[in-house]
Amino acid sequence: MNFASDNAAGIAPEILAAISRANEGAALAYGRDPWTRRVEERFAELFAREAAVFLVPTGTAANALALAHLAPPWGAVLCHAEAHIATDECGAPEFYGGGLKLVGLAGEAGKIVPDALQRALDAGQWGGPHHVSPTVLSLSQATEAGTIYRPDEIRELADSFGATKGGALAAEAVLFFDRARGANMPERRKRGGHLLSKHRFLAAQIEAYLADDLWLKLARHANAMADRLAAGLAAAGFVPVWPVEANEVFVALPVRADERLSSAGAIYYPWATDSLPHGVALKGDETLVRLVTSFATNVDEVDRFVAIVSAS
Amino acid sequence: MNFASDNAAGIAPEILAAISRANEGAALAYGRDPWTRRVEERFAELFAREAAVFLVPTGTAANALALAHLAPPWGAVLCHAEAHIATDECGAPEFYGGGLKLVGLAGEAGKIVPDALQRALDAGQWGGPHHVSPTVLSLSQATEAGTIYRPDEIRELADSFGATKGGALAAEAVLFFDRARGANMPERRKRGGHLLSKHRFLAAQIEAYLADDLWLKLARHANAMADRLAAGLAAAGFVPVWPVEANEVFVALPVRADERLSSAGAIYYPWATDSLPHGVALKGDETLVRLVTSFATNVDEVDRFVAIVSAS
Amino acid sequence: MNFASDNAAGIAPEILAAISRANEGAALAYGRDPWTRRVEERFAELFAREAAVFLVPTGTAANALALAHLAPPWGAVLCHAEAHIATDECGAPEFYGGGLKLVGLAGEAGKIVPDALQRALDAGQWGGPHHVSPTVLSLSQATEAGTIYRPDEIRELADSFGATKGGALAAEAVLFFDRARGANMPERRKRGGHLLSKHRFLAAQIEAYLADDLWLKLARHANAMADRLAAGLAAAGFVPVWPVEANEVFVALPVRADERLSSAGAIYYPWATDSLPHGVALKGDETLVRLVTSFATNVDEVDRFVAIVSAS
Amino acid sequence: MNFASDNAAGIAPEILAAISRANEGAALAYGRDPWTRRVEERFAELFAREAAVFLVPTGTAANALALAHLAPPWGAVLCHAEAHIATDECGAPEFYGGGLKLVGLAGEAGKIVPDALQRALDAGQWGGPHHVSPTVLSLSQATEAGTIYRPDEIRELADSFGATKGGALAAEAVLFFDRARGANMPERRKRGGHLLSKHRFLAAQIEAYLADDLWLKLARHANAMADRLAAGLAAAGFVPVWPVEANEVFVALPVRADERLSSAGAIYYPWATDSLPHGVALKGDETLVRLVTSFATNVDEVDRFVAIVSAS
């Protein structure tokens, strides 16, 4: 019953197999190999447009490199106050960005709403030489609260921000849909130590992840497990505090349930937030916990978890 | 009637005279001159203890150098959300600090209160490798709201913060009361381009500023003018929104008064804040303005300003 | 006949198998897993002392993180003028080091000699506030010229430098033999985006690499192939320009041989250097080339290469 | 007899008077004052073209800000190996430039020659992702050896470099002749702590310096004193090692002369260089010294200095 993080899971069998297959013969280093070329083609197909693609080994690297590339050191990145880039990357965006500034916006369920964005843009003192300039609006799917921005919400936020300023999808691949935007990203990635010499093995993983909709299959399984977990908990009287729209369930548990779960070997983290829905508050004997499912989560461990909570 | 900023005023006559006097004969460059030595002695007398003293040409340089020296790149500087370092220096602390993070705390009248500090320390996720570490508590006298921390308030905040971690007075001089803390500050200042070659002229200004309590005399005059302004406005029904404890008055003026003042040539800035006292709010036809007095402000311009407001 | 780079080779079978074996069950993320603990133990055994161990995905990351950790921004890293950190990492050490300075020293066969080091230390202007301070002496095994520092040479250079200032072995693992030196390296690694979430797979690779002397076996094979290549070329009248002490052979080839090799599909790079032995110079129709062998190089391709050169 | 540095001299009387005159009444802060506007106009007249002008308090600030503005972090600044930016600014260009790289070129008398530049461009490995890109060619007038690039020499170097890439004159004023190049320099200056609040006093100094050709008058006097010193030393058998083309004289003095000068209170620095003319070498009992004259140097101290050397 490991619901601590999807990082606790291992490698999907299809991806491991792809690594093995890629290990045949020599290949040019640093991304000049066929696997990398195929990943670029595959992304172009997926988004139905050309893109400059940069693969990197971690999500933090992808986030920090992308933000530093889009914003100058005197730029501000507007994000949710509890966004991962703001709270869990030990200042990586500021480091890569030469001291840029993250400006956190409040919002329920981990989501920025257009009004809050507009207020920040109106009220803030922006622009040189004394003030930083709002340059990037950072939205992540899913949010830290396991919720999702819908296309129309993204469109409205982008309008509030004044322009759809390009856009980077970061997840160990950084994509620039305007290819010219990718200029000098190779140097930036190299200087960050994120250009892998045996790059084909990075590419082979992404290639396998994109092939035959594997990414969709894995994500759907994780999401289905989260839905099952949420439904089970709700049936036992523990309704998640935010809509479950991805692979995370946030729920307030009584201390007793928490203790029983720990005794039974369940692993997960408590969660602190200022982003609860208006009117919702924890009771004195409750802890808010985050439960993360992954491609490797199985029905059995979900059901055991629910059973223990129900019995508490 | 220039109440825009104390930067609008010129040089105090005593300080200008000191610059002229210092201009006799040759002197060693880069701070190895008698004026600099005397300034160090004078500060030691003033604080009744030895200190490492570093003179720099701007307040932003002093702030940014001091913060970068005290906090590592993965450190957090806790400050009021509307502190000058957070809002008006275009990211200088982040630049000098290699991407450190400023964490803004709310609080009325520009002041951090111990409870808010404690809540931030308790609630925040702090510490490596994923999170930045709270390293510096930054308090400025006066605050951006023209208010003052009293010694017991500072003591209480320092206790909340866990330790009195040294302390830097920044105002174009950076002081380390623990001299060992000043190690490598010479390199840092040089790399920032803030080691003046003809350093004696910087030192001569500070020397004059400290001599015969000139700094007190100048500050008392500015503060007295602010008090007179506040009293006059209050008598006319316009009570400042925050206590006037230094050389700044913040007051809500009706649009009509604002227009008359502008026509009469008065200069000052509007002010945006989330730091108003609980229960205080601006009316629809009011603008919050900041009025700054200086050593050069005179009774006449204060009284004319009050007269125009009273007549509105 | 791929002698372009050892990065062109794939994954050793033992290491690939280790990745597969590690993919069983869940494990805590970010290095709190048994594989990582075992790697730390294994390094301690290997060096017969405790060490702080940090695994990272690339050599550039290891180099840049280690140098930034050992030298302050106003420090100088003394290295060979043609060292990899100085010429092939696009400024990664300067980026991670907040603008530190690499100072290149000349020397034959890619090696710094004590006299040159001493001259640089004596002649240079060092020390604050105007000058950077010599903080790190960077030696890499093997050098860019495929040569090796012997223990007594390292000792003599370290003596020249004034002290054995700790020491970092960088190869995708950064080791601090003085564990206290490793403080804050976790934050630094995280901020660089080099803390892998599924860290066990990084650790499993290093574990396999260290197990049963696999690293020695692989290195010995690569070195033996280089020796065979060097001997074959020498017998054909093409003596390598530098001693072959690792897995690289540098040799001057006539244009005709170069063309025949290319036609036959051999892959390798030309090489520019100021580090040739005293008295050695290229002839007009010669190109200096670098030939790199790896664990995957086989006798057959070495012998074919030599045969083509011999027949030219 | 202070020949240590022109920084040892004080303020020219005309400039001091300008400071006093500027101290009348209030003025807008941060450069929005009439003095600053007039300086911009005066520079435009002087160069017969519009320019973006940025005043800063130190030469190091001017150098570092300009280089950081022209070169990206992965750029290389090519300069003479003994240039001031490379040897005497404690890494300020690297700090401001986010870790850019200075590449030093050899050359007699402190000057880069076109051949050496071309060789560096041809031989070096340049360009992303692995190598930095040559972005700026930095020439300073006068050089660290007190020599001057003539217009045709500059033209030839600029041609070697591939393009006249704009050009920055740094001397406490940074000028961009292509005004668009100055975009975002205000933010950069602010973040560096180099935007003076009472900017009029900086502008007033530069204004006075440019008025009535004061800068020419002061420079001509300093240069004439250097010429007189050089002629006197040459007549006594001590010919300067490099042409005296500005306000610096470099000469090899016997130990005995050095001792007599010190006893008589003369102040100057010894000088280490690899930039002596071909065939010139110091004798065992000689020290190379640098003698700097300034607007404040007088005939009397020059003649006394020469007399002591002649009598040695």
Short mmCIF file of C-alpha atoms in Angstrom, two decimals, chain A residues 144-252:
data_model
loop_
_atom_site.label_atom_id
_atom_site.label_comp_id
_atom_site.label_asym_id
_atom_site.label_seq_id
_atom_site.Cartn_x
_atom_site.Cartn_y
_atom_site.Cartn_z
CA GLU A 144 -0.25 19.96 -6.83
CA ALA A 145 -3.80 19.33 -5.64
CA GLY A 146 -4.41 16.65 -8.26
CA THR A 147 -6.81 18.87 -10.15
CA ILE A 148 -6.84 19.76 -13.83
CA TYR A 149 -7.16 22.96 -15.83
CA ARG A 150 -9.68 22.50 -18.63
CA PRO A 151 -8.90 23.97 -22.06
CA ASP A 152 -11.34 26.86 -21.61
CA GLU A 153 -9.82 27.69 -18.22
CA ILE A 154 -6.35 27.78 -19.75
CA ARG A 155 -7.60 29.99 -22.54
CA GLU A 156 -9.15 32.43 -20.09
CA LEU A 157 -5.99 32.61 -17.98
CA ALA A 158 -3.86 33.12 -21.07
CA ASP A 159 -6.15 35.95 -22.14
CA SER A 160 -5.89 37.52 -18.68
CA PHE A 161 -2.12 37.30 -19.04
CA GLY A 162 -2.33 39.37 -22.17
CA ALA A 163 -1.01 36.92 -24.68
CA THR A 164 -0.44 33.25 -25.31
CA LYS A 165 3.28 33.57 -24.92
CA GLY A 166 4.32 30.25 -26.44
CA GLY A 167 4.16 27.40 -24.02
CA ALA A 168 6.33 24.74 -22.59
CA LEU A 169 5.22 21.25 -21.65
CA ALA A 170 7.65 20.00 -19.08
CA ALA A 171 7.82 16.44 -17.91
CA GLU A 172 11.33 15.37 -18.69
CA ALA A 173 10.78 16.68 -22.16
CA VAL A 174 10.73 20.41 -22.81
CA LEU A 175 8.82 21.38 -25.94
CA PHE A 176 8.80 24.70 -27.76
CA PHE A 177 6.00 24.81 -30.31
CA ASP A 178 7.66 27.85 -31.78
CA ARG A 179 10.91 26.18 -32.79
CA ALA A 180 12.83 29.46 -32.91
CA ARG A 181 12.18 29.77 -29.18
CA GLY A 182 14.43 26.77 -28.68
CA ALA A 183 17.55 28.63 -29.85
CA ASN A 184 20.36 28.36 -27.28
CA MET A 185 18.46 25.80 -25.28
CA PRO A 186 21.17 23.26 -26.25
CA GLU A 187 23.81 25.36 -24.50
CA ARG A 188 21.58 25.89 -21.51
CA ARG A 189 20.90 22.17 -21.14
CA LYS A 190 24.61 21.37 -21.52
CA ARG A 191 25.64 23.96 -18.91
CA GLY A 192 23.10 22.51 -16.53
CA GLY A 193 24.71 19.09 -16.93
CA HIS A 194 21.54 17.71 -18.49
CA LEU A 195 22.78 16.69 -21.93
CA LEU A 196 23.17 12.95 -21.53
CA SER A 197 26.03 11.49 -23.50
CA LYS A 198 24.28 8.16 -24.07
CA HIS A 199 21.22 10.11 -25.03
CA ARG A 200 19.68 7.24 -26.98
CA PHE A 201 18.61 5.59 -23.73
CA LEU A 202 16.69 8.66 -22.68
CA ALA A 203 15.11 8.87 -26.11
CA ALA A 204 14.30 5.16 -26.17
CA GLN A 205 12.32 5.55 -22.94
CA ILE A 206 10.30 8.45 -24.24
CA GLU A 207 9.82 6.69 -27.54
CA ALA A 208 8.38 3.67 -25.77
CA TYR A 209 6.28 5.92 -23.56
CA LEU A 210 4.72 7.54 -26.62
CA ALA A 211 4.39 4.33 -28.64
CA ASP A 212 1.00 2.57 -28.87
CA ASP A 213 -0.43 5.18 -26.48
CA LEU A 214 1.50 3.64 -23.60
CA TRP A 215 1.49 6.98 -21.78
CA LEU A 216 -2.30 7.07 -22.02
CA LYS A 217 -2.62 3.48 -20.89
CA LEU A 218 -0.38 4.02 -17.86
CA ALA A 219 -2.02 7.30 -16.95
CA ARG A 220 -5.53 5.88 -17.30
CA HIS A 221 -4.68 3.01 -15.01
CA ALA A 222 -3.25 5.35 -12.36
CA ASN A 223 -6.27 7.63 -12.64
CA ALA A 224 -8.69 4.73 -12.44
CA MET A 225 -7.01 3.56 -9.25
CA ALA A 226 -7.36 7.07 -7.82
CA ASP A 227 -11.03 7.14 -8.75
CA ARG A 228 -11.58 3.74 -7.12
CA LEU A 229 -9.79 4.93 -4.01
CA ALA A 230 -11.84 8.12 -3.89
CA ALA A 231 -15.10 6.29 -4.39
CA GLY A 232 -14.28 3.79 -1.67
CA LEU A 233 -13.31 6.49 0.80
CA ALA A 234 -16.40 8.56 -0.01
CA ALA A 235 -18.62 5.55 0.54
CA ALA A 236 -17.04 5.21 3.97
CA GLY A 237 -17.83 8.85 4.70
CA PHE A 238 -14.51 10.37 3.77
CA VAL A 239 -15.11 12.59 0.76
CA PRO A 240 -11.90 13.95 -0.84
CA VAL A 241 -11.46 17.68 -0.24
CA TRP A 242 -10.77 18.45 -3.89
CA PRO A 243 -12.13 16.89 -7.07
CA VAL A 244 -10.09 13.84 -8.03
CA GLU A 245 -9.10 14.61 -11.61
CA ALA A 246 -5.78 12.85 -11.95
CA ASN A 247 -3.81 10.33 -9.86
CA GLU A 248 -4.01 12.02 -6.47
CA VAL A 249 -6.58 11.86 -3.69
CA PHE A 250 -6.51 14.36 -0.82
CA VAL A 251 -8.65 13.38 2.14
CA ALA A 252 -8.97 14.28 5.80
#
